């Protein structure tokens, strides 16, 4: 399993090969990923054949594109059958990938398709990193129409709570930065407010971005939407986020999934703006994507305008996040929920 092997140990897989083969392989895996070992032209054919089956830690169940080809979503299937979702989004000046860190999630947020599934298992550092490498490999053959043909930005906003899978998340971040050459400033870890992980992340050497999914400022309401609030209450989450900003010098973003009648009141907007001012954070508002197992609805346009207007009036910096790939269920956990996988293993997007 090439991506499941620590980069330093790749040589162990190449017993009777000269030492420089490990360096060559490392370059193919991380610096210039390719879809098939056959494209690893400086390796002997016998070795390419030997490694062929072990290149990717998953096969492709479903690949879909939207937004005139600038959004691609994959439902990947790990070798134990575990499904993971990855979404690639091209913009003029950057190419962003949204990756999964776990199969399912134990946090149980009521509006989230992944949370509704429950937790299956952690992803290995190699399975996390390989999502980025796979996208780069696809783009080396099929670039997005108007976007850089290489991942420049990574967001941990797919399935799972990355800070509850701390060791694998951090090792994947290390590989992205040190092996793949992605800038730490282009990487965003999104957390539901898993405080011990936030505190550990502060101590890491890399200035990655931190996004904190808040969704409510009223403790009893937040506990309803985000049950982990009972264990790590909002005050502790905000304190850790504030410390992250002070220690790392990186502005934290506060994620707010807006749900009609749940968290779109003036009271919530005023509370959110107060927190944003207090810790110099940026607010990202996104309308909820309805999921089959909940009745949550996005607010209408006027309610969104009102909520964002109140936030701005109260001095918060706000962006309304665009929802890429709506028609392909690109929101968290949704492709897995609705698709009937065809399992043809095809690699083409
Ligand atoms: N577990 C982490 C990262 C994965 S979820 C976290 O919760 O931050 C990434 C983002 O998607 C979170 O901000 C989450 O609130 C949001 N999200 C989940 N389900 C959603 C839905 N149905 N509609 C809109 N956003 C959703
Ligand atoms: Fe897990 Fe994030 Fe979904 Fe909550 S929103 S259930 S933390 S993936």
Short mmCIF file of C-alpha atoms and ligand atoms in Angstrom, two decimals:
data_model
loop_
_atom_site.label_atom_id
_atom_site.label_comp_id
_atom_site.label_asym_id
_atom_site.label_seq_id
_atom_site.Cartn_x
_atom_site.Cartn_y
_atom_site.Cartn_z
CA UNK A 1 0.00 0.00 0.00
CA UNK A 2 2.07 2.90 -1.23
CA UNK A 3 0.20 5.85 0.31
CA UNK A 4 -0.40 3.93 3.52
CA UNK A 5 3.35 3.55 4.00
CA UNK A 6 5.19 6.37 5.72
CA UNK A 7 7.24 8.22 3.11
CA UNK A 8 10.47 7.39 4.98
CA UNK A 9 9.68 3.66 4.84
CA UNK A 10 8.98 3.39 1.10
CA UNK A 11 12.42 1.85 0.64
CA UNK A 12 11.27 -1.15 2.73
CA UNK A 13 8.84 -2.08 -0.05
CA UNK A 14 11.62 -2.11 -2.62
CA UNK A 15 13.87 -4.75 -1.08
CA UNK A 16 16.26 -5.57 -3.91
CA UNK A 17 16.17 -2.18 -5.61
CA UNK A 18 18.88 0.47 -5.40
CA UNK A 19 18.31 3.10 -2.69
CA UNK A 20 17.51 5.93 -5.11
CA UNK A 21 14.33 4.10 -6.18
CA UNK A 22 12.68 5.14 -2.92
CA UNK A 23 13.39 8.77 -3.73
CA UNK A 24 12.00 8.34 -7.24
CA UNK A 25 8.88 6.69 -5.90
CA UNK A 26 8.43 9.38 -3.29
CA UNK A 27 8.54 12.02 -6.03
CA UNK A 28 5.90 10.19 -8.06
CA UNK A 29 3.61 9.80 -5.08
CA UNK A 30 3.81 13.27 -3.64
CA UNK A 31 5.40 15.74 -6.06
CA UNK A 32 4.05 14.55 -9.43
CA UNK A 33 1.22 12.10 -8.71
CA UNK A 34 0.08 9.97 -11.66
CA UNK A 35 -3.01 7.81 -12.08
CA UNK A 36 -1.14 4.62 -12.85
CA UNK A 37 2.29 3.27 -12.00
CA UNK A 38 2.79 2.80 -15.76
CA UNK A 39 3.40 6.55 -16.00
CA UNK A 40 6.33 6.29 -13.56
CA UNK A 41 8.68 6.21 -16.50
CA UNK A 42 11.99 6.16 -14.64
CA UNK A 43 11.08 2.95 -12.77
CA UNK A 44 11.72 -0.40 -14.45
CA UNK A 45 8.66 -2.05 -15.96
CA UNK A 46 8.82 -5.04 -13.63
CA UNK A 47 8.63 -2.73 -10.62
CA UNK A 48 5.80 -0.67 -12.13
CA UNK A 49 3.82 -3.87 -12.61
CA UNK A 50 4.60 -5.06 -9.11
CA UNK A 51 3.36 -1.82 -7.55
CA UNK A 52 0.38 -1.35 -9.87
CA UNK A 53 -2.27 -2.81 -7.57
CA UNK A 54 -1.00 -0.95 -4.54
CA UNK A 55 -0.95 2.60 -5.84
CA UNK A 56 -4.26 3.98 -4.51
CA UNK A 57 -5.77 3.03 -1.15
CA UNK A 58 -9.23 3.30 -2.74
CA UNK A 59 -11.13 2.77 -5.96
CA UNK A 60 -13.56 5.24 -7.51
CA UNK A 61 -17.22 4.37 -7.06
CA UNK A 62 -18.72 7.54 -8.46
CA UNK A 63 -17.19 10.58 -10.15
CA UNK A 64 -19.44 13.51 -10.99
CA UNK A 65 -18.84 17.01 -12.22
CA UNK A 66 -20.83 20.24 -12.03
CA UNK A 67 -20.38 24.01 -12.39
CA UNK A 68 -19.22 23.67 -16.01
CA UNK A 69 -16.56 21.16 -15.03
CA UNK A 70 -15.00 23.31 -12.28
CA UNK A 71 -16.40 21.11 -9.50
CA UNK A 72 -15.67 17.40 -9.36
CA UNK A 73 -16.89 15.09 -6.67
CA UNK A 74 -15.66 11.59 -6.00
CA UNK A 75 -17.16 8.87 -3.90
CA UNK A 76 -14.12 6.74 -3.15
CA UNK A 77 -14.21 3.22 -1.73
CA UNK A 78 -11.40 2.13 0.59
CA UNK A 79 -10.21 -1.45 0.32
CA UNK A 80 -12.28 -2.47 3.35
CA UNK A 81 -15.38 -1.06 1.63
CA UNK A 82 -15.46 2.19 3.61
CA UNK A 83 -16.80 5.09 1.51
CA UNK A 84 -15.16 8.53 1.52
CA UNK A 85 -16.11 11.72 -0.25
CA UNK A 86 -13.78 14.24 -1.83
CA UNK A 87 -14.73 17.41 -3.71
CA UNK A 88 -12.44 19.41 -5.98
CA UNK A 89 -13.34 23.04 -6.73
CA UNK A 90 -11.54 25.10 -9.32
CA UNK A 91 -11.36 28.88 -9.22
CA UNK A 92 -9.35 31.20 -11.48
CA UNK A 93 -6.48 31.64 -9.07
CA UNK A 94 -6.68 28.54 -6.90
CA UNK A 95 -7.78 24.92 -6.85
CA UNK A 96 -9.32 23.83 -3.58
CA UNK A 97 -9.99 20.32 -2.39
CA UNK A 98 -12.42 19.38 0.35
CA UNK A 99 -11.29 16.14 1.98
CA UNK A 100 -12.60 13.63 4.48
CA UNK A 101 -10.78 12.70 7.68
CA UNK A 102 -13.03 9.91 9.00
CA UNK A 103 -15.56 7.42 7.69
CA UNK A 104 -18.70 8.85 9.25
CA UNK A 105 -18.51 11.01 12.34
CA UNK A 106 -19.25 10.48 16.02
CA UNK A 107 -20.27 14.07 16.74
CA UNK A 108 -23.88 13.62 15.68
CA UNK A 109 -24.72 17.16 14.51
CA UNK A 110 -28.40 16.95 13.64
CA UNK A 111 -28.29 18.79 10.29
CA UNK A 112 -25.30 16.86 8.91
CA UNK A 113 -25.64 13.82 6.66
CA UNK A 114 -22.30 12.44 7.91
CA UNK A 115 -23.34 12.84 11.53
CA UNK A 116 -26.63 11.08 10.82
CA UNK A 117 -24.65 8.02 9.69
CA UNK A 118 -22.66 7.71 12.90
CA UNK A 119 -18.99 6.80 13.16
CA UNK A 120 -17.35 3.97 11.27
CA UNK A 121 -13.58 4.42 11.54
CA UNK A 122 -10.70 6.90 11.34
CA UNK A 123 -8.95 7.40 8.04
CA UNK A 124 -5.25 6.62 8.01
CA UNK A 125 -2.83 9.50 7.26
CA UNK A 126 -2.21 7.87 3.86
CA UNK A 127 -5.92 7.69 3.03
CA UNK A 128 -6.27 11.39 3.86
CA UNK A 129 -3.20 12.47 1.88
CA UNK A 130 -4.07 10.22 -1.07
CA UNK A 131 -7.29 12.20 -1.67
CA UNK A 132 -5.12 15.23 -2.50
CA UNK A 133 -2.62 13.19 -4.51
CA UNK A 134 -5.44 11.51 -6.45
CA UNK A 135 -6.93 14.88 -7.43
CA UNK A 136 -3.49 16.04 -8.60
CA UNK A 137 -3.06 12.82 -10.57
CA UNK A 138 -6.45 13.26 -12.27
CA UNK A 139 -5.67 16.90 -13.08
CA UNK A 140 -2.32 15.92 -14.63
CA UNK A 141 -4.41 14.20 -17.32
CA UNK A 142 -7.73 16.02 -17.18
CA UNK A 143 -7.17 19.58 -15.93
CA UNK A 144 -10.17 21.66 -14.84
CA UNK A 145 -11.19 24.14 -17.57
CA UNK A 146 -9.92 27.43 -16.07
CA UNK A 147 -8.12 26.58 -12.84
CA UNK A 148 -4.57 25.79 -11.78
CA UNK A 149 -4.01 22.04 -12.50
CA UNK A 150 -2.73 21.36 -8.99
CA UNK A 151 -4.29 21.54 -5.55
CA UNK A 152 -3.27 24.81 -3.89
CA UNK A 153 -5.79 24.80 -1.03
CA UNK A 154 -7.04 22.02 1.20
CA UNK A 155 -10.06 22.20 3.51
CA UNK A 156 -10.91 19.47 6.00
CA UNK A 157 -14.63 19.94 5.45
CA UNK A 158 -15.61 16.57 4.04
CA UNK A 159 -16.70 13.67 6.21
CA UNK A 160 -15.51 13.49 9.78
CA UNK A 161 -14.12 15.54 12.62
CA UNK A 162 -10.40 15.95 11.84
CA UNK A 163 -9.36 16.89 15.36
CA UNK A 164 -10.95 13.71 16.75
CA UNK A 165 -8.51 11.83 14.46
CA UNK A 166 -5.61 13.97 15.53
CA UNK A 167 -2.50 11.92 14.76
CA UNK A 168 -3.59 10.97 11.26
CA UNK A 169 -4.78 14.48 10.47
CA UNK A 170 -1.48 16.00 11.58
CA UNK A 171 0.62 13.45 9.70
CA UNK A 172 -1.42 14.11 6.54
CA UNK A 173 -0.90 17.85 7.00
CA UNK A 174 2.83 17.23 7.41
CA UNK A 175 2.91 15.23 4.16
CA UNK A 176 0.94 17.91 2.30
CA UNK A 177 3.33 20.63 3.47
CA UNK A 178 6.68 18.84 3.54
CA UNK A 179 6.25 16.23 0.79
CA UNK A 180 3.76 17.87 -1.58
CA UNK A 181 4.81 21.50 -1.18
CA UNK A 182 1.37 22.87 -0.28
CA UNK A 183 1.56 26.05 1.78
CA UNK A 184 0.38 25.75 5.39
CA UNK A 185 -1.56 28.95 4.78
CA UNK A 186 -3.52 27.15 2.09
CA UNK A 187 -4.70 24.43 4.50
CA UNK A 188 -7.81 24.84 6.66
CA UNK A 189 -8.76 22.49 9.47
CA UNK A 190 -12.47 22.70 10.22
CA UNK A 191 -13.61 21.59 13.65
CA UNK A 192 -16.92 21.34 15.44
CA UNK A 193 -15.08 22.69 18.50
CA UNK A 194 -13.12 19.66 19.64
CA UNK A 195 -11.22 21.62 22.28
CA UNK A 196 -8.37 19.20 23.13
CA UNK A 197 -7.50 18.96 19.44
CA UNK A 198 -7.65 22.74 19.03
CA UNK A 199 -5.23 23.13 21.91
CA UNK A 200 -2.82 20.59 20.45
CA UNK A 201 -2.99 22.27 17.05
CA UNK A 202 -1.83 25.52 18.64
CA UNK A 203 1.42 23.77 19.57
CA UNK A 204 2.14 22.45 16.06
CA UNK A 205 4.76 24.20 13.95
CA UNK A 206 2.50 24.97 10.99
CA UNK A 207 0.32 28.09 10.67
CA UNK A 208 -2.66 26.30 9.14
CA UNK A 209 -6.03 28.03 9.15
CA UNK A 210 -8.63 27.05 11.69
CA UNK A 211 -12.37 27.10 11.00
CA UNK A 212 -14.69 26.58 13.95
CA UNK A 213 -18.25 25.42 13.29
CA UNK A 214 -20.32 27.39 15.80
CA UNK A 215 -23.94 27.29 14.52
CA UNK A 216 -25.39 28.76 17.71
CA UNK A 217 -24.20 31.02 20.51
CA UNK A 218 -26.97 30.05 22.92
CA UNK A 219 -25.63 27.05 24.88
CA UNK A 220 -28.91 25.10 25.10
CA UNK A 221 -29.63 25.68 21.39
CA UNK A 222 -26.09 24.77 20.39
CA UNK A 223 -26.30 21.53 22.35
CA UNK A 224 -29.38 20.60 20.31
CA UNK A 225 -27.64 21.15 16.95
CA UNK A 226 -24.14 20.13 18.06
CA UNK A 227 -24.38 17.58 20.88
CA UNK A 228 -20.63 17.70 21.60
CA UNK A 229 -21.35 21.16 23.06
CA UNK A 230 -22.30 19.34 26.27
CA UNK A 231 -18.74 18.07 26.58
CA UNK A 232 -16.88 21.08 25.15
CA UNK A 233 -19.09 24.08 25.83
CA UNK A 234 -19.07 27.09 23.56
CA UNK A 235 -17.15 29.30 26.01
CA UNK A 236 -14.22 26.88 26.00
CA UNK A 237 -14.39 26.61 22.22
CA UNK A 238 -14.29 30.39 21.80
CA UNK A 239 -11.45 30.69 24.28
CA UNK A 240 -9.37 28.09 22.41
CA UNK A 241 -10.17 29.79 19.07
CA UNK A 242 -9.08 33.16 20.49
CA UNK A 243 -5.84 31.64 21.69
CA UNK A 244 -5.26 30.09 18.28
CA UNK A 245 -5.47 33.56 16.73
CA UNK A 246 -3.13 35.10 19.29
CA UNK A 247 -0.51 32.37 19.12
CA UNK A 248 -0.58 31.67 15.37
CA UNK A 249 -1.44 35.10 14.03
CA UNK A 250 -4.01 33.40 11.76
CA UNK A 251 -7.51 34.79 11.70
CA UNK A 252 -9.96 32.05 12.71
CA UNK A 253 -13.15 31.65 10.73
CA UNK A 254 -16.47 30.90 12.38
CA UNK A 255 -18.73 28.63 10.31
CA UNK A 256 -22.46 29.09 10.61
CA UNK A 257 -24.85 26.74 8.85
CA UNK A 258 -28.04 28.78 8.71
CA UNK A 259 -31.25 26.85 9.42
CA UNK A 260 -34.70 28.45 9.17
CA UNK A 261 -36.26 29.02 12.57
CA UNK A 262 -33.30 27.46 14.40
CA UNK A 263 -30.35 29.83 14.36
CA UNK A 264 -31.36 32.72 12.11
CA UNK A 265 -32.66 35.12 14.77
CA UNK A 266 -31.40 38.63 15.55
CA UNK A 267 -30.34 37.38 18.97
CA UNK A 268 -28.07 34.77 17.36
CA UNK A 269 -26.65 37.30 14.88
CA UNK A 270 -25.83 39.74 17.68
CA UNK A 271 -24.22 36.99 19.79
CA UNK A 272 -22.20 35.74 16.85
CA UNK A 273 -20.99 39.23 15.95
CA UNK A 274 -19.89 39.77 19.55
CA UNK A 275 -17.77 36.61 19.47
CA UNK A 276 -16.34 37.48 16.06
CA UNK A 277 -15.29 40.93 17.30
CA UNK A 278 -13.88 39.52 20.51
CA UNK A 279 -11.51 37.04 18.82
CA UNK A 280 -11.01 38.96 15.51
CA UNK A 281 -12.62 36.15 13.57
CA UNK A 282 -14.25 36.09 10.16
CA UNK A 283 -17.77 34.69 9.81
CA UNK A 284 -18.76 32.31 6.99
CA UNK A 285 -22.48 31.84 6.60
CA UNK A 286 -23.81 28.93 4.56
CA UNK A 287 -27.44 27.91 4.10
CA UNK A 288 -28.18 24.40 5.26
CA UNK A 289 -28.31 21.75 2.57
CA UNK A 290 -31.39 19.69 3.40
CA UNK A 291 -30.62 16.08 4.34
CA UNK A 292 -33.01 13.12 4.13
CA UNK A 293 -32.99 12.41 7.87
CA UNK A 294 -33.87 15.89 9.12
CA UNK A 295 -36.51 18.51 8.41
CA UNK A 296 -34.07 21.42 8.42
CA UNK A 297 -34.75 24.00 5.74
CA UNK A 298 -32.62 26.90 4.55
CA UNK A 299 -34.03 30.33 5.42
CA UNK A 300 -35.55 32.33 2.55
CA UNK A 301 -33.57 35.08 0.89
CA UNK A 302 -34.98 37.84 3.09
CA UNK A 303 -34.15 36.00 6.28
CA UNK A 304 -30.57 35.41 5.09
CA UNK A 305 -30.24 39.09 4.16
CA UNK A 306 -31.55 40.13 7.53
CA UNK A 307 -29.22 37.81 9.45
CA UNK A 308 -26.16 38.90 7.50
CA UNK A 309 -27.24 42.57 7.72
CA UNK A 310 -27.44 42.33 11.51
CA UNK A 311 -24.04 40.66 11.67
CA UNK A 312 -22.48 43.45 9.60
CA UNK A 313 -24.20 46.19 11.54
CA UNK A 314 -22.81 44.64 14.71
CA UNK A 315 -19.30 44.88 13.30
CA UNK A 316 -18.63 41.34 12.04
CA UNK A 317 -16.70 40.50 8.90
CA UNK A 318 -18.96 38.16 6.93
CA UNK A 319 -18.84 36.09 3.76
CA UNK A 320 -21.82 34.19 2.41
CA UNK A 321 -20.25 30.96 1.19
CA UNK A 322 -21.24 29.75 -2.23
CA UNK A 323 -22.48 26.22 -2.37
CA UNK A 324 -20.57 24.52 -5.11
CA UNK A 325 -21.90 21.41 -6.75
CA UNK A 326 -25.43 21.53 -5.37
CA UNK A 327 -26.78 19.41 -8.18
CA UNK A 328 -24.28 16.65 -7.40
CA UNK A 329 -24.98 16.55 -3.66
CA UNK A 330 -21.56 17.98 -2.92
CA UNK A 331 -22.47 18.80 0.67
CA UNK A 332 -21.03 16.76 3.47
CA UNK A 333 -22.04 13.10 3.32
CA UNK A 334 -24.76 13.51 0.75
CA UNK A 335 -23.40 11.65 -2.24
CA UNK A 336 -22.86 8.61 -0.09
CA UNK A 337 -26.42 8.83 1.14
CA UNK A 338 -28.10 9.07 -2.25
CA UNK A 339 -25.92 7.26 -4.73
CA UNK A 340 -26.21 3.75 -5.98
CA UNK A 341 -22.52 3.09 -6.52
CA UNK A 342 -21.70 1.46 -9.83
CA UNK A 343 -18.30 0.25 -8.67
CA UNK A 344 -16.72 0.22 -12.09
CA UNK A 345 -13.44 1.46 -10.62
CA UNK A 346 -13.04 3.96 -13.44
CA UNK A 347 -10.57 6.69 -12.74
CA UNK A 348 -11.73 9.28 -15.20
CA UNK A 349 -13.66 12.21 -13.62
N1 LIG B 1 -16.43 18.04 11.41
C1 LIG B 1 -15.90 19.29 10.97
C2 LIG B 1 -15.55 19.30 9.50
C3 LIG B 1 -16.49 18.61 8.56
S1 LIG B 1 -18.10 19.37 8.40
C4 LIG B 1 -16.86 20.43 11.31
O1 LIG B 1 -17.98 20.16 11.72
O2 LIG B 1 -16.44 21.57 11.19
C5 LIG B 1 -17.68 20.80 7.46
C6 LIG B 1 -18.72 21.90 7.51
O3 LIG B 1 -19.91 21.48 6.83
C7 LIG B 1 -19.12 22.30 8.92
O4 LIG B 1 -19.05 23.69 9.08
C8 LIG B 1 -20.54 21.78 8.98
O5 LIG B 1 -21.30 22.50 9.90
C9 LIG B 1 -21.01 21.94 7.56
N2 LIG B 1 -22.22 21.15 7.26
C10 LIG B 1 -22.50 19.91 7.66
N3 LIG B 1 -23.72 19.50 7.20
C11 LIG B 1 -24.19 20.54 6.48
C12 LIG B 1 -25.41 20.75 5.76
N4 LIG B 1 -26.34 19.81 5.68
N5 LIG B 1 -25.57 21.93 5.14
C13 LIG B 1 -24.61 22.89 5.20
N6 LIG B 1 -23.45 22.75 5.87
C14 LIG B 1 -23.24 21.58 6.52
FE1 LIG B 2 -19.25 15.59 12.28
FE2 LIG B 2 -18.77 18.04 11.29
FE3 LIG B 2 -20.94 16.61 10.52
FE4 LIG B 2 -20.84 17.62 12.99
S1 LIG B 2 -20.88 18.78 11.06
S2 LIG B 2 -21.48 15.53 12.43
S3 LIG B 2 -18.69 17.39 13.45
S4 LIG B 2 -18.81 16.09 10.14
#
